[in-house]
Amino acid sequence: MTQSTTARAGRFHQGRLSGGRPQALDAWRVTTDDADVAARIAGLLGGEPQPNGGGSGGLAYEVLTSRESVRVLLEGPDAVAAHMVLWGSEGIVHECDGMEFLSPEEKRGQPCGCPPLLADRKLAARNGRGPMPSVDIAFQIAAEPKLGTFHFMTSSWQVAAQLSELMDALEQVGGPAVCDLAMELVVYTTKTGRGVCYRKPVVTVLGSPDSVTPEPPPTGEPTPAPAPPAPGHGTRPAFETTTPSTPDSSRLVSVDAILLRRAAQVLGTGDHQETVIAALSEIVAGPQQAAELARLREQFGRIAAIAEQALRGRDSIT
């Protein structure tokens, strides 16, 4: 898995350093050395350009965006570079592709000895005996590809576990692929009863540029029927549509039905009511609980009304 040598416009991050301590974020952070790129990112994704105080790679500017999902373009499977790395006090001591060494040079091409199962590799890495994933995803922002190539680098085991599916999906598109790069909210309770809430990176391949609806503009720009936001996140309401004074009911039903289906896939729910309840539960576990819960309750009323419209339309046809 290789990447082109196109100059990097910047990087996407899930966190930053604050007061010397790591800080997880609920929306993407973008760093760049180009002031014009920083200003354009802020215009596309929200936030304000500012000096990079988050300590990532020495890039001059950072933008703390308001978006946890961004529609991007990946130039096929070659846009993803992945390997396994174990660092020592003097640098890399083990680098492989899971089967053969990539470095040091004297071991290149020899069997690396890593376990075949991902769970065993994870355990070895946790005990300091094995390498961790190192995944680099190169992409352009779909709304403005001319900005250049951005990179997202992660050591997430969840991303590593999904690499095969991602590569297959990119291969099937057969060219540039439109994808959603998202920070998906994960909420669960441990065996000891402790609630855990974090965001995992997820890349969802949507299709070719000719077959995918363009990304909606940032929140706050009115539009009669934007595409639905990515599901499974707990920092914004489930809907961000602007309803006309005389709404087209068929259009509303279509947009919301798509959103509910996508939410159900992410949440693993079987019907609309269960999907809404699960989404509410995730919001309660996240930040800004009261405000977001109240806004979701308002949207629940819309879901009920839209479902009633859809059922009436079906009954009139049958």
XYZ file of N, CA and C in Angstrom, residues 50-286:
711
model
N -5.775 29.667 14.123
C -5.024 30.194 15.245
C -3.646 29.557 15.260
N -2.695 30.172 15.973
C -1.380 29.537 16.078
C -1.505 28.138 16.665
N -0.700 27.230 16.179
C -0.802 25.841 16.613
C -0.214 25.689 18.013
N -1.109 25.605 18.985
C -0.675 25.391 20.359
C -0.839 23.955 20.788
N -1.253 23.089 19.853
C -1.526 21.705 20.202
C -0.356 20.771 20.038
N 0.777 21.298 19.555
C 2.006 20.520 19.525
C 2.031 19.359 18.572
N 1.572 19.520 17.322
C 1.574 18.396 16.379
C 2.443 18.697 15.176
N 3.648 18.150 15.152
C 4.486 18.194 13.962
C 5.045 19.547 13.617
N 4.856 20.546 14.462
C 5.427 21.850 14.207
C 4.718 22.667 13.154
N 3.550 22.241 12.662
C 2.817 23.024 11.684
C 2.317 24.311 12.335
N 2.312 25.393 11.577
C 2.149 26.720 12.163
C 0.742 27.021 12.662
N -0.276 26.516 11.967
C -1.651 26.896 12.281
C -2.492 25.674 12.633
N -3.509 25.903 13.436
C -4.487 24.864 13.722
C -5.886 25.451 13.639
N -6.849 24.596 13.271
C -8.258 24.966 13.245
C -9.020 23.901 14.016
N -9.673 24.302 15.092
C -10.530 23.384 15.834
C -11.908 23.476 15.199
N -12.200 22.547 14.294
C -13.423 22.620 13.506
C -14.640 22.232 14.336
N -15.806 22.385 13.744
C -17.054 21.970 14.395
C -17.598 20.686 13.786
N -16.786 20.012 12.995
C -17.263 18.842 12.260
C -16.597 17.569 12.756
N -17.402 16.557 13.119
C -16.867 15.250 13.454
C -16.952 14.288 12.276
N -17.504 14.743 11.160
C -17.544 13.941 9.943
C -17.280 14.864 8.756
N -16.338 14.473 7.914
C -15.967 15.277 6.758
C -15.982 14.390 5.526
N -16.588 14.874 4.469
C -16.610 14.113 3.215
C -15.314 14.357 2.458
N -14.631 13.260 2.092
C -13.297 13.359 1.507
C -13.198 12.499 0.251
N -12.112 12.713 -0.487
C -11.815 11.928 -1.696
C -10.543 11.127 -1.471
N -10.607 9.820 -1.671
C -9.439 8.947 -1.601
C -9.146 8.419 -3.004
N -7.885 8.509 -3.415
C -7.496 8.069 -4.750
C -7.227 6.571 -4.782
N -8.242 5.782 -4.439
C -8.113 4.340 -4.506
C -7.330 3.751 -3.348
N -7.026 2.441 -3.420
C -6.316 1.762 -2.330
C -4.948 2.353 -2.020
N -4.288 2.969 -3.023
C -2.961 3.532 -2.784
C -2.987 4.730 -1.847
N -4.184 5.224 -1.529
C -4.293 6.351 -0.596
C -4.081 5.924 0.849
N -4.016 4.618 1.091
C -3.871 4.091 2.452
C -2.532 3.366 2.566
N -1.717 3.814 3.514
C -0.446 3.147 3.814
C -0.526 2.609 5.235
N -0.218 1.324 5.401
C -0.348 0.713 6.727
C 0.804 -0.240 6.983
N 1.336 -0.189 8.197
C 2.355 -1.136 8.621
C 2.302 -1.229 10.138
N 3.174 -2.051 10.705
C 3.235 -2.258 12.149
C 4.600 -1.776 12.635
N 4.603 -1.042 13.760
C 5.846 -0.424 14.222
C 5.994 -0.619 15.728
N 7.217 -0.960 16.138
C 7.584 -0.999 17.554
C 8.755 -0.050 17.741
N 8.545 0.933 18.623
C 9.574 1.939 18.865
C 10.409 1.568 20.083
N 11.684 1.865 20.012
C 12.583 1.723 21.148
C 13.132 3.074 21.544
N 14.067 3.078 22.479
C 14.629 4.339 22.974
C 15.426 5.079 21.908
N 15.899 4.359 20.889
C 16.710 4.983 19.849
C 16.013 4.989 18.492
N 14.714 4.735 18.481
C 13.976 4.762 17.220
C 13.229 3.467 16.976
N 12.938 3.185 15.700
C 12.180 1.998 15.336
C 13.054 0.754 15.479
N 12.562 -0.235 16.211
C 13.296 -1.492 16.362
C 12.621 -2.640 15.606
N 11.372 -2.430 15.199
C 10.645 -3.470 14.467
C 9.611 -2.769 13.590
N 9.675 -3.010 12.287
C 8.689 -2.477 11.341
C 8.353 -3.580 10.354
N 7.061 -3.902 10.236
C 6.666 -5.005 9.367
C 5.294 -4.729 8.765
N 4.894 -5.616 7.861
C 3.554 -5.535 7.283
C 2.628 -6.586 7.885
N 3.053 -7.170 9.008
C 2.287 -8.222 9.659
C 2.775 -9.609 9.308
N 3.571 -9.690 8.240
C 4.121 -10.988 7.822
C 5.632 -10.946 7.637
N 6.131 -9.842 7.044
C 7.561 -9.729 6.776
C 8.103 -8.407 7.303
N 9.370 -8.410 7.660
C 10.028 -7.189 8.117
C 10.130 -6.177 6.966
N 9.898 -4.912 7.292
C 10.176 -3.801 6.389
C 11.472 -3.103 6.787
N 11.803 -3.149 8.070
C 13.052 -2.633 8.595
C 13.306 -3.300 9.956
N 14.554 -3.354 10.418
C 15.777 -2.787 9.823
C 16.156 -3.469 8.511
N 17.003 -2.816 7.749
C 17.317 -3.247 6.395
C 17.848 -4.676 6.350
N 18.632 -5.071 7.358
C 19.227 -6.411 7.320
C 18.187 -7.517 7.503
N 16.986 -7.162 7.990
C 15.933 -8.157 8.173
C 14.815 -8.031 7.128
N 14.923 -7.048 6.251
C 13.853 -6.779 5.291
C 13.531 -8.016 4.459
N 12.229 -8.378 4.393
C 11.781 -9.532 3.631
C 11.745 -10.821 4.421
N 12.333 -10.831 5.614
C 12.299 -12.026 6.441
C 11.004 -12.089 7.245
N 10.546 -13.278 7.636
C 9.330 -13.384 8.461
C 9.502 -12.592 9.752
N 8.482 -11.815 10.099
C 8.582 -10.934 11.259
C 8.207 -11.631 12.564
N 7.485 -12.747 12.489
C 7.118 -13.481 13.684
C 5.894 -12.963 14.408
N 5.181 -12.006 13.819
C 3.977 -11.487 14.470
C 2.869 -12.542 14.444
N 2.047 -12.615 15.491
C 0.940 -13.577 15.495
C -0.026 -13.295 14.347
N -0.663 -14.324 13.803
C -1.586 -14.105 12.692
C -2.881 -13.414 13.108
N -3.308 -13.606 14.357
C -4.571 -13.027 14.818
C -4.344 -11.623 15.361
N -5.253 -10.709 15.012
C -5.129 -9.327 15.446
C -5.200 -9.213 16.969
N -6.051 -10.043 17.602
C -6.179 -9.995 19.060
C -4.860 -10.343 19.737
N -4.123 -11.307 19.183
C -2.831 -11.691 19.757
C -1.786 -10.601 19.526
N -1.851 -9.953 18.376
C -0.927 -8.841 18.111
C -1.179 -7.691 19.092
N -2.462 -7.421 19.346
C -2.816 -6.351 20.271
C -2.300 -6.648 21.672
N -2.429 -7.899 22.103
C -1.948 -8.293 23.428
C -0.435 -8.155 23.519
N 0.270 -8.560 22.460
C 1.732 -8.447 22.454
C 2.160 -6.982 22.524
N 1.465 -6.126 21.789
C 1.795 -4.701 21.816
C 1.522 -4.106 23.190
N 0.422 -4.533 23.805
C 0.076 -4.024 25.129
C 1.136 -4.401 26.156
N 1.761 -5.563 25.981
C 2.794 -6.011 26.897
C 4.185 -5.515 26.507
N 4.239 -4.678 25.455
C 5.515 -4.111 25.041
C 6.385 -5.054 24.248
N 5.822 -6.160 23.765
C 6.606 -7.167 23.038
C 6.365 -7.150 21.539
N 5.391 -6.388 21.080
C 5.055 -6.398 19.665
C 4.730 -5.014 19.147
N 4.705 -4.865 17.816
C 4.461 -3.554 17.209
C 2.980 -3.164 17.246
N 2.740 -1.879 17.031
C 1.381 -1.338 16.954
C 1.090 -0.895 15.519
N -0.199 -0.767 15.159
C -0.530 -0.304 13.806
C -0.049 1.132 13.586
N 0.310 1.409 12.358
C 0.613 2.767 11.926
C -0.046 2.948 10.568
N -1.173 3.663 10.560
C -1.989 3.813 9.356
C -1.985 5.283 8.935
N -1.699 5.525 7.673
C -1.658 6.878 7.112
C -2.640 6.931 5.944
N -3.679 7.755 6.083
C -4.705 7.889 5.051
C -4.565 9.264 4.407
N -4.349 9.278 3.092
C -4.199 10.515 2.335
C -5.493 10.812 1.584
N -5.920 12.069 1.607
C -7.210 12.408 0.999
C -7.274 13.895 0.668
N -8.260 14.221 -0.132
C -8.613 15.612 -0.404
C -10.004 15.874 0.168
N -10.274 17.099 0.523
C -11.605 17.458 1.000
C -12.530 17.557 -0.211
N -13.620 16.806 -0.196
C -14.476 16.695 -1.372
C -15.056 18.039 -1.791
N -15.333 18.912 -0.835
C -15.931 20.207 -1.153
C -14.945 21.137 -1.853
N -13.648 20.891 -1.685
C -12.639 21.747 -2.323
C -11.329 20.974 -2.499
N -11.288 20.085 -3.485
C -10.093 19.248 -3.690
C -8.830 20.048 -3.972
N -8.974 21.256 -4.540
C -7.808 22.034 -4.927
C -6.987 22.511 -3.732
N -7.521 22.378 -2.527
C -6.753 22.766 -1.344
C -5.491 21.908 -1.198
N -5.530 20.693 -1.720
C -4.372 19.816 -1.632
C -4.668 18.553 -0.855
N -3.623 17.792 -0.597
C -3.748 16.496 0.062
C -3.525 16.626 1.559
N -4.476 16.098 2.321
C -4.377 16.060 3.776
C -4.113 14.612 4.198
N -3.617 14.468 5.418
C -3.319 13.136 5.942
C -3.936 12.972 7.322
N -4.423 11.771 7.574
C -4.826 11.384 8.915
C -4.028 10.156 9.289
N -3.275 10.241 10.382
C -2.431 9.131 10.830
C -2.930 8.621 12.173
N -3.046 7.315 12.279
C -3.624 6.734 13.484
C -2.958 5.400 13.813
N -2.950 5.067 15.102
C -2.500 3.754 15.551
C -3.674 2.940 16.092
N -4.881 3.297 15.662
C -6.091 2.644 16.140
C -6.143 1.175 15.705
N -6.340 0.269 16.670
C -6.522 -1.138 16.348
C -7.837 -1.369 15.613
N -8.837 -0.525 15.884
C -10.120 -0.669 15.199
C -9.991 -0.345 13.725
N -9.215 0.685 13.406
C -8.950 0.989 11.998
C -8.175 -0.151 11.356
N -7.173 -0.677 12.069
C -6.384 -1.794 11.536
C -7.262 -3.002 11.244
N -8.251 -3.251 12.114
C -9.136 -4.401 11.923
C -10.027 -4.237 10.700
N -10.277 -2.999 10.280
C -11.182 -2.739 9.163
C -10.450 -2.455 7.860
N -9.112 -2.535 7.881
C -8.341 -2.163 6.693
C -8.690 -3.023 5.486
N -8.874 -4.322 5.702
C -9.174 -5.208 4.582
C -10.484 -4.811 3.905
N -11.512 -4.522 4.711
C -12.797 -4.101 4.157
C -12.659 -2.764 3.438
N -11.885 -1.841 4.029
C -11.698 -0.531 3.397
C -11.003 -0.676 2.052
N -9.951 -1.473 2.001
C -9.225 -1.638 0.744
C -10.100 -2.294 -0.325
N -10.902 -3.279 0.076
C -11.806 -3.930 -0.873
C -12.829 -2.937 -1.420
N -13.374 -2.102 -0.537
C -14.378 -1.125 -0.966
C -13.769 -0.098 -1.912
N -12.543 0.344 -1.630
C -11.877 1.297 -2.520
C -11.572 0.646 -3.867
N -11.187 -0.620 -3.846
C -10.892 -1.351 -5.086
C -12.140 -1.470 -5.952
N -13.284 -1.699 -5.330
C -14.535 -1.865 -6.070
C -14.961 -0.580 -6.767
N -14.650 0.574 -6.160
C -15.009 1.849 -6.799
C -14.221 2.016 -8.090
N -12.973 1.554 -8.097
C -12.195 1.572 -9.331
C -11.704 2.938 -9.740
N -11.439 3.815 -8.814
C -10.966 5.163 -9.099
C -11.123 6.019 -7.862
N -11.137 7.340 -8.023
C -11.351 8.203 -6.858
C -12.649 7.838 -6.146
N -12.587 7.748 -4.823
C -13.755 7.332 -4.041
C -14.141 8.422 -3.054
N -15.439 8.708 -3.008
C -15.970 9.635 -2.014
C -16.194 8.862 -0.715
N -15.672 9.384 0.376
C -15.763 8.706 1.666
C -16.148 9.711 2.753
N -16.694 9.195 3.827
C -16.899 9.988 5.031
C -15.822 9.609 6.038
N -15.028 10.594 6.449
C -14.032 10.412 7.493
C -14.635 10.952 8.779
N -14.937 10.055 9.712
C -15.724 10.439 10.883
C -15.057 10.041 12.186
N -15.398 10.787 13.235
C -15.037 10.428 14.602
C -16.316 9.903 15.251
N -16.466 8.596 15.238
C -17.720 7.972 15.664
C -17.751 7.768 17.179
N -18.854 8.165 17.794
C -18.994 8.048 19.240
C -19.237 6.595 19.638
N -18.470 6.125 20.616
C -18.632 4.778 21.170
C -18.934 4.917 22.656
N -20.016 4.295 23.098
C -20.419 4.340 24.501
C -20.694 2.918 24.972
N -20.090 2.536 26.096
C -20.390 1.220 26.652
C -20.123 1.234 28.151
N -20.591 0.194 28.824
C -20.397 0.040 30.265
C -19.488 -1.150 30.517
N -18.457 -0.961 31.328
C -17.525 -2.041 31.630
C -18.169 -3.044 32.588
N -17.484 -4.164 32.777
C -17.998 -5.189 33.683
C -18.122 -4.684 35.111
N -17.341 -3.658 35.458
C -17.409 -3.098 36.806
C -18.472 -2.014 36.931
N -19.208 -1.758 35.830
C -20.271 -0.767 35.865
C -19.823 0.644 35.528
N -18.591 0.815 35.083
C -18.081 2.135 34.749
C -18.451 2.485 33.312
N -19.003 3.676 33.121
C -19.351 4.136 31.791
C -18.126 4.633 31.038
N -17.991 4.225 29.788
C -16.862 4.628 28.950
C -17.399 5.296 27.690
N -16.822 6.415 27.345
C -17.253 7.162 26.159
C -16.012 7.658 25.421
N -15.883 7.300 24.138
C -14.756 7.782 23.354
C -15.164 7.817 21.881
N -14.285 8.380 21.057
C -14.562 8.458 19.618
C -13.517 7.671 18.844
N -13.997 6.856 17.933
C -13.084 6.074 17.099
C -13.136 6.600 15.667
N -11.991 6.580 14.961
C -11.995 7.014 13.562
C -12.615 5.947 12.668
N -13.439 6.375 11.743
C -14.111 5.466 10.820
C -14.080 6.071 9.423
N -13.715 5.258 8.433
C -13.775 5.668 7.032
C -14.855 4.846 6.349
N -15.859 5.519 5.812
C -16.963 4.861 5.117
C -16.906 5.212 3.637
N -16.727 4.215 2.788
C -16.674 4.435 1.342
C -18.097 4.554 0.811
N -18.392 5.667 0.145
C -19.751 5.942 -0.344
C -19.922 5.634 -1.826
N -18.863 5.778 -2.619
C -18.966 5.505 -4.049
C -18.122 6.469 -4.853
N -18.338 6.491 -6.157
C -17.587 7.376 -7.041
C -18.158 8.792 -6.972
N -17.386 9.809 -7.365
C -17.882 11.188 -7.318
C -19.156 11.406 -8.124
N -19.350 10.617 -9.172
C -20.549 10.784 -10.004
C -21.808 10.211 -9.365
N -21.643 9.354 -8.351
C -22.806 8.667 -7.794
C -23.177 9.114 -6.386
N -22.408 10.038 -5.803
C -22.632 10.434 -4.416
C -23.123 11.870 -4.351
N -24.146 12.097 -3.544
C -24.688 13.441 -3.357
C -23.627 14.335 -2.740
N -23.472 15.559 -3.249
C -22.468 16.464 -2.670
C -22.723 16.694 -1.189
N -21.633 16.976 -0.475
C -21.732 17.204 0.965
C -22.508 18.489 1.243
N -23.346 18.500 2.297
C -24.069 19.727 2.641
C -23.109 20.786 3.144
N -23.503 22.076 3.045
C -22.656 23.141 3.583
C -22.620 23.083 5.093
N -21.698 23.812 5.724
C -21.635 23.811 7.184
C -22.926 24.263 7.812
N -23.184 23.824 9.051
C -24.378 24.207 9.784
C -24.484 25.723 9.843
N -25.698 26.245 9.636
C -25.910 27.683 9.685
C -26.173 28.252 8.311
N -25.793 27.565 7.228
C -26.120 28.000 5.888
C -27.410 27.329 5.473
N -28.507 28.097 5.279
C -29.791 27.483 4.989
C -29.781 26.769 3.650
N -30.442 25.655 3.616
C -30.595 24.877 2.391
C -31.880 24.074 2.498
N -32.654 23.933 1.412
C -33.958 23.272 1.511
C -33.865 21.785 1.825
N -32.828 21.097 1.364
C -32.780 19.650 1.603
C -31.350 19.151 1.533
N -30.545 19.421 2.560
C -29.176 18.942 2.531
C -29.099 17.453 2.788
N -27.972 16.860 2.426
C -27.757 15.450 2.750
C -27.631 15.305 4.252
N -28.053 14.168 4.818
C -28.009 13.990 6.266
C -26.587 13.888 6.777
N -26.321 14.372 8.022
C -25.003 14.218 8.606
C -24.731 12.774 8.966
N -23.439 12.448 9.166
C -23.084 11.071 9.523
C -23.663 10.718 10.874
N -24.171 9.474 11.041
C -24.812 9.073 12.275
C -23.817 8.685 13.345
N -24.363 8.429 14.543
C -23.582 7.853 15.604
C -22.765 8.846 16.396
N -23.050 10.154 16.280
C -22.269 11.144 16.979
C -23.135 11.835 18.006
N -22.506 12.316 19.066
C -23.288 12.836 20.166
C -23.132 14.304 20.411
N -22.599 15.094 19.468
C -22.402 16.494 19.741
C -23.318 17.390 18.927
N -24.156 16.834 18.063
C -25.079 17.647 17.297
C -26.405 16.919 17.203
N -27.509 17.652 16.947
C -28.803 16.991 16.838
C -28.842 16.041 15.658
N -29.820 15.124 15.703
C -29.893 14.096 14.675
C -30.207 14.672 13.308
N -30.825 15.865 13.250
C -31.184 16.479 11.975
C -30.629 17.888 11.934
N -30.186 18.305 10.749
C -29.731 19.673 10.575
C -30.319 20.241 9.282
N -31.560 19.908 9.003
C -32.225 20.398 7.807
C -32.940 21.699 8.104
N -33.140 22.514 7.087
C -33.931 23.723 7.200
C -35.238 23.485 6.479
N -36.353 23.457 7.200
C -37.638 23.106 6.627
C -38.278 24.316 5.959
N -38.668 24.260 4.680
C -39.347 25.366 4.032
C -40.713 25.614 4.676
N -41.285 26.784 4.394
C -42.581 27.120 4.982
C -43.666 26.196 4.481
N -43.532 25.690 3.248
C -44.489 24.714 2.720
C -43.701 23.481 2.306
N -43.380 22.619 3.263
C -42.459 21.513 2.983
C -43.031 20.504 2.009
N -42.123 19.920 1.257
C -42.452 18.812 0.378
C -42.353 17.538 1.206
N -43.486 16.943 1.574
C -43.489 15.814 2.504
C -42.730 14.624 1.951
N -42.801 14.390 0.648
C -42.105 13.236 0.088
C -40.606 13.405 0.218
N -40.098 14.650 0.056
C -38.675 14.890 0.189
C -38.247 14.699 1.638
N -39.034 15.204 2.580
C -38.693 15.056 3.991
C -38.664 13.590 4.401
N -39.644 12.830 3.953
C -39.688 11.409 4.289
C -38.449 10.714 3.746
N -38.048 11.051 2.510
C -36.899 10.405 1.908
C -35.616 10.698 2.676
N -35.383 11.980 2.997
C -34.164 12.357 3.695
C -34.090 11.700 5.062
N -35.195 11.762 5.834
C -35.163 11.239 7.189
C -35.103 9.713 7.208
N -35.714 9.060 6.231
C -35.654 7.604 6.175
C -34.223 7.140 5.936
N -33.502 7.845 5.059
C -32.107 7.512 4.811
C -31.292 7.679 6.080
N -31.519 8.791 6.789
C -30.788 9.033 8.027
C -31.066 7.951 9.060
N -32.318 7.559 9.187
C -32.663 6.529 10.161
C -32.025 5.192 9.804
N -31.990 4.856 8.522
C -31.355 3.601 8.118
C -29.864 3.614 8.429
N -29.202 4.741 8.154
C -27.777 4.835 8.441
C -27.520 4.767 9.937
N -28.360 5.449 10.726
C -28.206 5.416 12.178
C -28.401 3.998 12.706
N -29.395 3.287 12.140
C -29.656 1.916 12.580
C -28.465 1.010 12.300
N -27.784 1.206 11.159
C -26.613 0.390 10.832
C -25.496 0.616 11.837
N -25.289 1.881 12.219
C -24.222 2.197 13.159
C -24.555 1.706 14.564
N -25.816 1.886 14.980
C -26.223 1.563 16.343
C -26.612 0.103 16.507
N -26.802 -0.616 15.398
C -27.182 -2.019 15.479
C -28.601 -2.226 15.957
N -29.501 -1.309 15.606
C -30.896 -1.397 16.050
C -31.776 -1.949 14.945
N -32.988 -2.411 15.348
C -33.844 -3.100 14.395
C -35.030 -2.313 13.905
N -35.453 -1.271 14.633
C -36.584 -0.475 14.164
C -36.349 0.989 14.519
N -37.214 1.887 13.984
C -37.000 3.321 14.153
C -37.059 3.748 15.620
N -38.008 3.208 16.369
C -38.125 3.606 17.764
C -36.880 3.208 18.547
N -36.401 1.994 18.308
C -35.195 1.525 18.991
C -33.986 2.362 18.594
N -33.942 2.794 17.325
C -32.845 3.633 16.857
C -32.819 4.964 17.588
N -33.982 5.595 17.716
C -34.060 6.889 18.391
C -33.683 6.758 19.861
N -34.160 5.708 20.515
C -33.836 5.498 21.927
C -32.334 5.299 22.108
N -31.717 4.518 21.211
C -30.277 4.286 21.300
C -29.501 5.581 21.083
N -29.960 6.399 20.121
C -29.292 7.676 19.869
C -29.402 8.589 21.086
N -30.571 8.624 21.716
C -30.744 9.425 22.926
C -29.809 8.946 24.027
N -29.639 7.647 24.146
C -28.769 7.104 25.177
C -27.321 7.541 24.956
N -26.887 7.579 23.676
C -25.528 8.012 23.393
C -25.344 9.479 23.729
N -26.362 10.288 23.426
C -26.262 11.713 23.720
C -26.148 11.938 25.217
N -26.935 11.193 26.001
C -26.896 11.359 27.450
C -25.497 11.065 27.978
N -24.805 10.114 27.345
C -23.474 9.741 27.812
C -22.410 10.745 27.397
N -22.718 11.615 26.453
C -21.737 12.554 25.953
C -21.818 13.909 26.616
